[in-house]
Short mmCIF file of C-alpha atoms in Angstrom, two decimals:
data_model
loop_
_atom_site.label_atom_id
_atom_site.label_comp_id
_atom_site.label_asym_id
_atom_site.label_seq_id
_atom_site.Cartn_x
_atom_site.Cartn_y
_atom_site.Cartn_z
CA UNK A 202 9.90 -25.21 18.77
CA UNK A 203 6.48 -24.48 20.18
CA UNK A 204 7.76 -21.38 21.98
CA UNK A 205 9.58 -20.27 18.81
CA UNK A 206 6.49 -20.58 16.61
CA UNK A 207 4.26 -18.87 19.17
CA UNK A 208 6.76 -16.00 19.28
CA UNK A 209 6.81 -15.68 15.49
CA UNK A 210 3.00 -15.67 15.29
CA UNK A 211 2.78 -13.06 18.06
CA UNK A 212 5.20 -10.85 16.10
CA UNK A 213 3.10 -11.29 12.96
CA UNK A 214 -0.11 -10.53 14.88
CA UNK A 215 1.39 -7.44 16.49
CA UNK A 216 2.84 -6.20 13.20
CA UNK A 217 -0.53 -6.56 11.49
CA UNK A 218 -2.27 -4.50 14.15
CA UNK A 219 0.52 -1.92 14.30
CA UNK A 220 0.97 -1.35 10.56
CA UNK A 221 -2.75 -1.12 9.83
CA UNK A 222 -3.32 1.48 12.57
CA UNK A 223 -0.24 3.62 13.11
CA UNK A 224 -0.33 5.49 9.79
CA UNK A 225 -4.04 6.30 10.05
CA UNK A 226 -3.63 7.37 13.67
CA UNK A 227 -0.69 9.51 12.63
CA UNK A 228 -2.72 11.38 10.01
CA UNK A 229 -5.47 11.93 12.58
CA UNK A 230 -3.03 14.23 14.40
CA UNK A 231 -3.28 16.74 11.52
CA UNK A 232 -6.26 19.00 10.89
CA UNK A 233 -7.07 18.84 7.16
CA UNK A 234 -9.04 22.11 7.45
CA UNK A 235 -5.90 23.93 8.60
CA UNK A 236 -3.71 24.76 5.59
CA UNK A 237 -0.51 24.69 7.63
CA UNK A 238 -1.26 21.28 9.12
CA UNK A 239 -2.47 19.97 5.76
CA UNK A 240 0.95 20.84 4.30
CA UNK A 241 2.67 19.18 7.25
CA UNK A 242 0.71 15.98 6.59
CA UNK A 243 2.24 15.82 3.09
CA UNK A 244 5.65 15.55 4.77
CA UNK A 245 4.38 12.99 7.26
CA UNK A 246 4.17 10.02 4.87
CA UNK A 247 7.74 10.31 3.55
CA UNK A 248 9.18 10.91 7.04
CA UNK A 249 7.11 8.07 8.48
CA UNK A 250 8.54 5.61 5.96
CA UNK A 251 12.02 7.12 6.38
CA UNK A 252 11.94 6.19 10.07
CA UNK A 253 10.73 2.67 9.25
CA UNK A 254 13.55 2.25 6.72
CA UNK A 255 16.08 3.50 9.27
CA UNK A 256 14.94 0.69 11.59
CA UNK A 257 15.32 -1.80 8.76
CA UNK A 258 18.83 -0.49 8.05
CA UNK A 259 19.81 -1.03 11.68
CA UNK A 260 18.35 -4.54 11.52
CA UNK A 261 20.33 -5.67 8.45
CA UNK A 262 23.59 -4.12 9.65
CA UNK A 263 24.01 -3.72 13.41
CA UNK A 264 21.66 -6.50 14.52
CA UNK A 265 22.91 -8.98 11.90
CA UNK A 266 26.49 -8.33 13.02
CA UNK A 267 25.58 -8.74 16.70
CA UNK A 268 23.69 -11.97 16.02
CA UNK A 269 26.55 -13.44 13.98
CA UNK A 270 29.44 -12.29 16.16
CA UNK A 271 27.98 -12.11 19.69
CA UNK A 272 24.85 -14.28 19.73
CA UNK A 273 21.25 -14.39 18.56
CA UNK A 274 19.92 -14.00 22.09
CA UNK A 275 21.57 -10.57 22.21
CA UNK A 276 19.86 -9.56 18.96
CA UNK A 277 16.43 -10.64 20.21
CA UNK A 278 17.09 -9.03 23.59
CA UNK A 279 17.93 -5.66 22.01
CA UNK A 280 14.74 -5.82 19.93
CA UNK A 281 12.69 -6.59 23.06
CA UNK A 282 14.17 -3.65 24.97
CA UNK A 283 13.50 -1.33 22.00
CA UNK A 284 9.87 -2.45 21.78
CA UNK A 285 9.19 -2.00 25.49
CA UNK A 286 10.81 1.44 25.29
CA UNK A 287 8.60 2.28 22.30
CA UNK A 288 5.48 1.26 24.27
CA UNK A 289 6.44 3.61 27.10
CA UNK A 290 7.09 6.49 24.69
CA UNK A 291 3.76 5.84 22.95
CA UNK A 292 1.82 5.79 26.22
CA UNK A 293 3.54 8.97 27.43
CA UNK A 294 1.81 10.94 24.67
CA UNK A 295 -1.70 9.69 25.49
CA UNK A 296 -2.95 13.07 26.74
CA UNK A 297 -1.55 14.92 23.74
CA UNK A 298 -3.08 12.81 20.98
CA UNK A 299 -6.08 13.83 18.91
CA UNK A 300 -8.79 11.21 18.78
CA UNK A 301 -11.38 10.85 16.04
CA UNK A 302 -14.83 9.71 17.07
CA UNK A 303 -15.55 6.13 15.99
CA UNK A 304 -18.43 5.93 13.51
CA UNK A 305 -18.88 2.15 13.55
CA UNK A 306 -17.37 -0.72 11.61
CA UNK A 307 -16.68 0.18 7.94
CA UNK A 308 -17.16 -3.47 6.97
CA UNK A 309 -20.68 -3.41 8.44
CA UNK A 310 -21.45 -0.14 6.61
CA UNK A 311 -20.33 -1.61 3.29
CA UNK A 312 -22.41 -4.74 3.86
CA UNK A 313 -25.47 -2.63 4.75
CA UNK A 314 -25.26 -0.69 1.48
CA UNK A 315 -24.80 -3.87 -0.59
CA UNK A 316 -27.66 -5.68 1.17
CA UNK A 317 -30.00 -2.68 0.93
CA UNK A 318 -29.20 -2.20 -2.77
CA UNK A 319 -29.81 -5.89 -3.44
CA UNK A 320 -33.15 -5.86 -1.61
CA UNK A 321 -34.25 -2.90 -3.73
CA UNK A 322 -32.69 -4.10 -6.99
CA UNK A 323 -36.09 -4.10 -8.70
CA UNK A 324 -36.82 -0.52 -7.64
CA UNK A 325 -36.38 2.01 -10.43
CA UNK A 326 -34.16 4.99 -9.78
CA UNK A 327 -36.05 8.27 -10.08
CA UNK A 328 -35.13 10.60 -12.91
CA UNK A 329 -34.27 13.23 -10.31
CA UNK A 330 -32.77 12.68 -6.90
CA UNK A 331 -36.15 12.83 -5.16
CA UNK A 332 -36.96 10.00 -2.74
CA UNK A 333 -33.31 9.59 -1.77
CA UNK A 334 -32.56 9.41 1.92
CA UNK A 335 -29.91 11.47 3.72
CA UNK A 336 -29.41 11.94 7.45
CA UNK A 337 -25.82 13.22 7.64
CA UNK A 338 -25.19 16.81 8.76
CA UNK A 339 -24.61 19.29 5.94
CA UNK A 340 -20.87 19.67 6.63
CA UNK A 341 -20.27 15.88 6.56
CA UNK A 342 -22.21 15.02 3.41
CA UNK A 343 -20.64 13.63 0.27
CA UNK A 344 -22.13 14.81 -2.99
CA UNK A 345 -23.84 12.09 -5.01
CA UNK A 346 -21.99 10.80 -8.10
CA UNK A 347 -23.22 9.13 -11.29
CA UNK A 348 -20.93 6.13 -10.94
CA UNK A 349 -22.14 2.68 -9.77
CA UNK A 350 -25.75 3.85 -9.86
CA UNK A 351 -27.03 0.39 -8.90
CA UNK A 352 -25.87 1.16 -5.35
CA UNK A 353 -28.00 4.33 -5.31
CA UNK A 354 -31.05 2.08 -4.93
CA UNK A 355 -30.02 1.58 -1.30
CA UNK A 356 -31.03 5.25 -0.73
CA UNK A 357 -34.42 5.13 -2.46
CA UNK A 358 -37.27 5.64 0.01
CA UNK A 359 -40.11 3.19 -0.68
CA UNK A 360 -43.31 2.11 1.07
CA UNK A 361 -41.37 -0.61 2.91
CA UNK A 362 -39.55 2.13 4.82
CA UNK A 363 -42.77 3.14 6.59
CA UNK A 364 -44.51 1.32 9.41
CA UNK A 365 -48.21 0.36 9.36
CA UNK A 366 -49.16 3.59 11.15
CA UNK A 367 -47.36 5.63 8.49
CA UNK A 368 -44.32 6.53 10.59
CA UNK A 369 -40.96 6.62 8.83
CA UNK A 370 -38.61 3.81 9.95
CA UNK A 371 -34.90 3.98 9.14
CA UNK A 372 -33.43 0.46 9.02
CA UNK A 373 -29.75 0.60 7.90
CA UNK A 374 -30.08 -2.83 6.26
CA UNK A 375 -32.91 -1.66 4.00
CA UNK A 376 -32.26 2.08 3.64
CA UNK A 377 -28.90 3.85 3.64
CA UNK A 378 -28.14 7.58 3.46
CA UNK A 379 -26.61 8.94 0.24
CA UNK A 380 -23.32 9.76 2.00
CA UNK A 381 -22.87 6.16 3.15
CA UNK A 382 -23.53 4.91 -0.38
CA UNK A 383 -20.96 7.36 -1.71
CA UNK A 384 -18.44 6.09 0.84
CA UNK A 385 -18.85 2.59 -0.56
CA UNK A 386 -18.39 3.98 -4.07
CA UNK A 387 -15.15 5.62 -2.91
CA UNK A 388 -13.85 2.26 -1.70
CA UNK A 389 -14.79 0.57 -4.99
CA UNK A 390 -12.94 3.26 -6.95
CA UNK A 391 -9.78 2.41 -5.01
CA UNK A 392 -9.78 -1.22 -6.19
CA UNK A 393 -8.27 -0.78 -9.71
CA UNK A 394 -5.36 1.20 -8.24
CA UNK A 395 -5.06 -1.43 -5.50
CA UNK A 396 -4.89 -4.27 -8.05
CA UNK A 397 -2.21 -2.65 -10.21
CA UNK A 398 0.16 -2.12 -7.26
CA UNK A 399 0.33 -5.79 -6.24
CA UNK A 400 2.97 -6.73 -8.83
CA UNK A 401 5.44 -4.20 -7.41
CA UNK A 402 5.72 -6.22 -4.21
CA UNK A 403 6.33 -9.35 -6.28
CA UNK A 404 9.43 -7.68 -7.71
CA UNK A 405 10.34 -6.55 -4.20
CA UNK A 406 10.22 -10.18 -3.08
CA UNK A 407 12.97 -11.00 -5.57
CA UNK A 408 15.30 -8.51 -3.88
CA UNK A 409 15.21 -10.45 -0.61
CA UNK A 410 15.24 -13.93 -2.17
CA UNK A 411 16.89 -14.53 -5.55
CA UNK A 412 19.08 -11.42 -5.41
CA UNK A 413 20.48 -12.54 -2.06
CA UNK A 414 21.02 -16.00 -3.55
CA UNK A 415 22.92 -14.36 -6.41
CA UNK A 416 25.10 -12.58 -3.86
CA UNK A 417 26.10 -15.89 -2.22
CA UNK A 418 27.81 -16.95 -5.48
CA UNK A 419 29.68 -13.65 -6.05
CA UNK A 420 32.83 -12.04 -4.68
CA UNK A 421 31.83 -10.18 -1.48
CA UNK A 422 35.18 -9.40 0.14
CA UNK A 423 36.43 -5.89 0.91
CA UNK A 424 40.00 -6.39 2.07
CA UNK A 425 39.84 -8.90 4.91
CA UNK A 426 36.15 -8.28 5.57
CA UNK A 427 33.57 -10.48 3.86
CA UNK A 428 30.11 -8.97 3.47
CA UNK A 429 27.34 -11.36 4.63
CA UNK A 430 25.01 -12.13 1.72
CA UNK A 431 21.96 -11.22 3.84
CA UNK A 432 23.46 -7.78 4.49
CA UNK A 433 23.35 -6.95 0.77
CA UNK A 434 19.87 -5.58 1.44
CA UNK A 435 21.67 -2.64 3.06
CA UNK A 436 22.01 -1.20 -0.46
CA UNK A 437 18.29 -1.65 -0.87
CA UNK A 438 17.49 0.19 2.36
CA UNK A 439 20.14 2.85 1.64
CA UNK A 440 18.45 3.56 -1.69
CA UNK A 441 15.15 4.09 0.14
CA UNK A 442 16.72 6.48 2.65
CA UNK A 443 18.59 8.45 -0.04
CA UNK A 444 15.45 8.69 -2.18
CA UNK A 445 13.20 9.81 0.69
CA UNK A 446 15.81 12.25 1.97
CA UNK A 447 16.25 13.81 -1.49
CA UNK A 448 12.49 13.92 -2.01
CA UNK A 449 11.83 15.51 1.38
CA UNK A 450 14.65 18.07 1.28
CA UNK A 451 15.02 18.82 -2.43
CA UNK A 452 12.06 17.81 -4.58
CA UNK A 453 9.20 18.86 -2.28
CA UNK A 454 10.58 22.39 -1.61
CA UNK A 455 11.42 22.82 -5.31
CA UNK A 456 7.93 21.81 -6.49
CA UNK A 457 6.33 23.93 -3.78
CA UNK A 458 8.36 26.94 -4.92
CA UNK A 459 7.74 26.48 -8.65
CA UNK A 460 4.22 25.03 -8.78
CA UNK A 461 2.87 25.74 -5.32
CA UNK A 462 2.36 22.01 -4.67
CA UNK A 463 3.91 20.10 -1.74
CA UNK A 464 5.55 17.44 -3.93
CA UNK A 465 4.14 14.92 -6.40
CA UNK A 466 0.58 13.65 -6.08
CA UNK A 467 0.09 10.20 -4.57
CA UNK A 468 -0.74 8.69 -7.97
CA UNK A 469 2.40 10.22 -9.48
CA UNK A 470 4.49 8.73 -6.66
CA UNK A 471 3.00 5.29 -7.30
CA UNK A 472 3.67 5.62 -11.04
CA UNK A 473 7.31 6.53 -10.41
CA UNK A 474 7.66 3.55 -8.07
CA UNK A 475 6.20 1.12 -10.61
CA UNK A 476 8.42 2.43 -13.39
CA UNK A 477 11.60 2.22 -11.29
CA UNK A 478 10.79 -1.36 -10.24
CA UNK A 479 10.34 -2.34 -13.91
CA UNK A 480 13.74 -0.80 -14.70
CA UNK A 481 15.18 -2.64 -11.69
CA UNK A 482 14.01 -6.00 -13.04
CA UNK A 483 15.42 -5.18 -16.49
CA UNK A 484 18.75 -4.28 -14.86
CA UNK A 485 18.68 -7.52 -12.83
CA UNK A 486 18.17 -9.52 -16.03
CA UNK A 487 21.18 -7.86 -17.71
CA UNK A 488 23.43 -8.42 -14.67
CA UNK A 489 22.35 -12.05 -14.44
CA UNK A 490 23.34 -12.62 -18.08
CA UNK A 491 26.87 -11.46 -17.17
CA UNK A 492 26.95 -13.53 -13.97
CA UNK A 493 25.85 -16.67 -15.82
CA UNK A 494 28.53 -16.08 -18.47
CA UNK A 495 31.17 -15.97 -15.71
CA UNK A 496 29.66 -19.10 -14.11
CA UNK A 497 29.79 -20.95 -17.43
CA UNK A 498 33.41 -19.94 -17.99
CA UNK A 499 34.50 -20.97 -14.48
CA UNK A 500 32.28 -23.96 -13.91
CA UNK A 501 28.82 -24.02 -12.33
CA UNK A 502 29.89 -25.94 -9.22
CA UNK A 503 32.23 -23.31 -7.73
CA UNK A 504 31.13 -21.61 -4.53
CA UNK A 505 32.44 -18.14 -5.34
CA UNK A 506 32.58 -16.68 -8.84
CA UNK A 507 35.18 -14.07 -9.86
CA UNK A 508 32.60 -11.33 -10.27
CA UNK A 509 31.97 -8.49 -7.80
CA UNK A 510 28.76 -8.48 -5.81
CA UNK A 511 28.55 -4.73 -6.45
CA UNK A 512 27.11 -5.50 -9.89
CA UNK A 513 23.86 -6.07 -8.01
CA UNK A 514 23.74 -2.50 -6.70
CA UNK A 515 21.73 -1.06 -9.68
CA UNK A 516 18.83 -3.50 -9.19
CA UNK A 517 18.83 -2.95 -5.42
CA UNK A 518 18.97 0.82 -5.89
CA UNK A 519 16.23 1.01 -8.56
CA UNK A 520 13.75 -1.22 -6.72
CA UNK A 521 14.69 0.42 -3.39
CA UNK A 522 14.08 3.90 -4.79
CA UNK A 523 10.86 2.58 -6.29
CA UNK A 524 9.74 1.35 -2.88
CA UNK A 525 10.46 4.77 -1.39
CA UNK A 526 8.03 6.36 -3.83
CA UNK A 527 5.59 3.43 -3.89
CA UNK A 528 5.14 3.01 -0.14
CA UNK A 529 4.60 6.71 0.57
CA UNK A 530 2.38 7.11 -2.51
CA UNK A 531 0.22 4.10 -1.64
CA UNK A 532 -0.06 5.11 2.00
CA UNK A 533 -1.04 8.66 1.07
CA UNK A 534 -3.50 7.49 -1.59
CA UNK A 535 -5.36 4.89 0.47
CA UNK A 536 -5.62 7.14 3.54
CA UNK A 537 -6.55 10.44 1.88
CA UNK A 538 -8.83 9.01 -0.82
CA UNK A 539 -10.81 6.73 1.45
CA UNK A 540 -13.82 7.83 3.54
CA UNK A 541 -12.88 9.51 6.82
CA UNK A 542 -14.26 6.68 8.95
CA UNK A 543 -12.45 3.97 6.98
CA UNK A 544 -8.78 4.99 7.30
CA UNK A 545 -7.71 1.89 9.22
CA UNK A 546 -9.52 -0.39 6.78
CA UNK A 547 -7.97 1.40 3.80
CA UNK A 548 -4.51 1.03 5.37
CA UNK A 549 -5.25 -2.67 5.72
CA UNK A 550 -6.27 -2.70 2.05
CA UNK A 551 -2.89 -1.18 1.21
CA UNK A 552 -1.06 -3.79 3.29
CA UNK A 553 -2.84 -6.60 1.44
CA UNK A 554 -0.97 -5.53 -1.70
CA UNK A 555 2.26 -6.51 0.09
CA UNK A 556 1.00 -9.93 1.14
CA UNK A 557 -0.64 -10.67 -2.21
CA UNK A 558 2.53 -9.53 -3.98
CA UNK A 559 4.55 -12.12 -2.06
CA UNK A 560 1.91 -14.79 -2.70
CA UNK A 561 1.92 -13.98 -6.43
CA UNK A 562 5.73 -14.13 -6.43
CA UNK A 563 5.63 -17.64 -4.96
CA UNK A 564 2.92 -18.66 -7.42
CA UNK A 565 4.88 -17.27 -10.37
CA UNK A 566 8.03 -19.11 -9.28
CA UNK A 567 6.05 -22.36 -9.00
CA UNK A 568 4.47 -21.87 -12.44
CA UNK A 569 7.79 -21.01 -14.09
CA UNK A 570 9.52 -23.92 -12.38
CA UNK A 571 6.81 -26.33 -13.52
CA UNK A 572 6.72 -24.95 -17.08
CA UNK A 573 10.48 -24.83 -17.69
CA UNK A 574 11.70 -27.68 -15.50
CA UNK A 575 9.67 -30.54 -16.90
CA UNK A 576 11.13 -33.76 -18.40
CA UNK A 577 14.17 -33.72 -16.13
CA UNK A 578 15.30 -30.21 -17.13
CA UNK A 579 16.69 -27.83 -14.53
CA UNK A 580 14.39 -24.98 -15.56
CA UNK A 581 14.80 -21.25 -15.13
CA UNK A 582 14.77 -21.42 -11.34
CA UNK A 583 16.08 -24.24 -9.19
CA UNK A 584 18.39 -25.19 -6.37
CA UNK A 585 21.52 -24.24 -8.35
CA UNK A 586 21.03 -20.81 -9.95
CA UNK A 587 24.28 -21.24 -11.90
CA UNK A 588 22.56 -23.96 -13.93
CA UNK A 589 19.28 -22.06 -14.32
CA UNK A 590 18.12 -19.06 -16.36
CA UNK A 591 17.34 -16.52 -13.70
CA UNK A 592 17.92 -13.85 -16.35
CA UNK A 593 14.85 -15.10 -18.23
CA UNK A 594 12.80 -15.06 -15.03
CA UNK A 595 13.88 -11.48 -14.32
CA UNK A 596 13.10 -10.60 -17.93
CA UNK A 597 9.59 -12.04 -17.51
CA UNK A 598 9.09 -9.94 -14.37
CA UNK A 599 10.36 -6.84 -16.20
CA UNK A 600 7.89 -7.43 -19.05
CA UNK A 601 5.01 -7.98 -16.61
CA UNK A 602 6.05 -4.86 -14.69
CA UNK A 603 6.02 -2.64 -17.78
CA UNK A 604 2.61 -4.03 -18.81
CA UNK A 605 1.33 -3.45 -15.27
CA UNK A 606 2.72 0.11 -15.39
CA UNK A 607 0.64 0.78 -18.52
CA UNK A 608 -2.47 -0.64 -16.86
CA UNK A 609 -1.86 1.55 -13.82
CA UNK A 610 -1.69 4.68 -15.99
CA UNK A 611 -5.07 3.73 -17.50
CA UNK A 612 -6.59 3.07 -14.06
CA UNK A 613 -5.17 6.33 -12.68
CA UNK A 614 -6.61 8.26 -15.62
CA UNK A 615 -10.00 6.55 -15.09
CA UNK A 616 -9.90 7.31 -11.36
CA UNK A 617 -9.21 11.02 -11.83
CA UNK A 618 -11.79 11.36 -14.61
CA UNK A 619 -14.60 9.52 -12.81
CA UNK A 620 -13.95 11.26 -9.52
CA UNK A 621 -14.86 14.65 -10.97
CA UNK A 622 -18.34 13.68 -12.22
CA UNK A 623 -20.99 14.52 -9.65
CA UNK A 624 -24.72 15.15 -9.51
CA UNK A 625 -25.65 18.81 -8.89
CA UNK A 626 -25.76 19.40 -5.15
CA UNK A 627 -29.12 19.29 -3.36
CA UNK A 628 -30.33 18.63 0.13
CA UNK A 629 -32.71 15.76 0.93
CA UNK A 630 -34.42 15.72 4.31
CA UNK A 631 -36.64 13.03 5.79
CA UNK A 632 -39.11 14.25 8.39
CA UNK A 633 -41.73 12.05 9.93
CA UNK A 634 -43.61 10.31 7.14
CA UNK A 635 -42.77 12.74 4.35
CA UNK A 636 -39.76 13.28 2.14
CA UNK A 637 -38.84 16.86 1.27
CA UNK A 638 -36.32 17.88 -1.39
CA UNK A 639 -34.63 21.25 -1.51
CA UNK A 640 -32.86 22.43 -4.63
#
């Protein structure tokens, strides 16, 4: 058991490092200043997730069959061989990769801005942008914005930024350049979008838990072959692959031809994903009403109900298609809208929506179970779903998803509107003990 748990934790540790880095490293291979490569990067996100989903499809079909029919050791052995092969392929491209110069820890940079702004919280912001510090080269600067002006105090040059002999001293914990402050503002602007995407992954969690449990009670035979309940997620993965394939080969070229844009924007992709997941939960609620009616008519203790498992396909397809849009949209949004030196951190921020979505799903199940299962009642969710009201639980998730979709639209509108407001461009240079401003 000790070896098993160590293995599982090593997989989790490796997955965390891989997922938070591979997408950002992949986008580093494209030059955003080159129009051709910039267009290619738009295709990268959908194709990247397509390959991931292909791996998942192989896992829930080929590997599940091998583990059930041949042995689990064979399944784990095949995965090990694939991973070692992947390492060799990755290392073989070492000389061809493009590497971005590391600019320090983004967490430290954020803390420096917050600490500096707090230390100078009593300092008044000048009416103009005089006395603001900037040391980034002209081509790397970010124009100052009006938003979150309390953080601008971190860039105000005061007497404390000079030594006793009058020489200018730049301490990053007391004085931060305007560009670094703006990078922190960029991260803060991501948070509302980040918060409104968490619920999607709570609905996703239902596809691999309760929906699979539904499948165990339904008719799964095709001739003499009985579909394993766990393999029902193949419809989920197939929906992702079909959606991404259609988007990559049909929608992107069509939009590029008609509107000159390489597909939907990242916020539009996220919106589509949220809406499809809400529809998926509504569909799941309707199907569960029918399944419960069959269970009531045939007794709730039977192992297999006379209702086809293929009734579950709409909810798998809708949420699966939603994930296809959501994953690529989120990945694109958090990487392209974050500061250049914070891509890995922003990818980690995106991945936290997955983990928090699963945590919220567990919390919601616990709350619903406690609220509806008191005084000896079975409640909406329980050990026997034929005696519960999973349709009501799905309905609750559908309602929450539609509300969350509305909140996302508001946050997306706020993000686009606030992003455009900027202070007129000017250059601020610090030389020696004097501050010069050029309009």
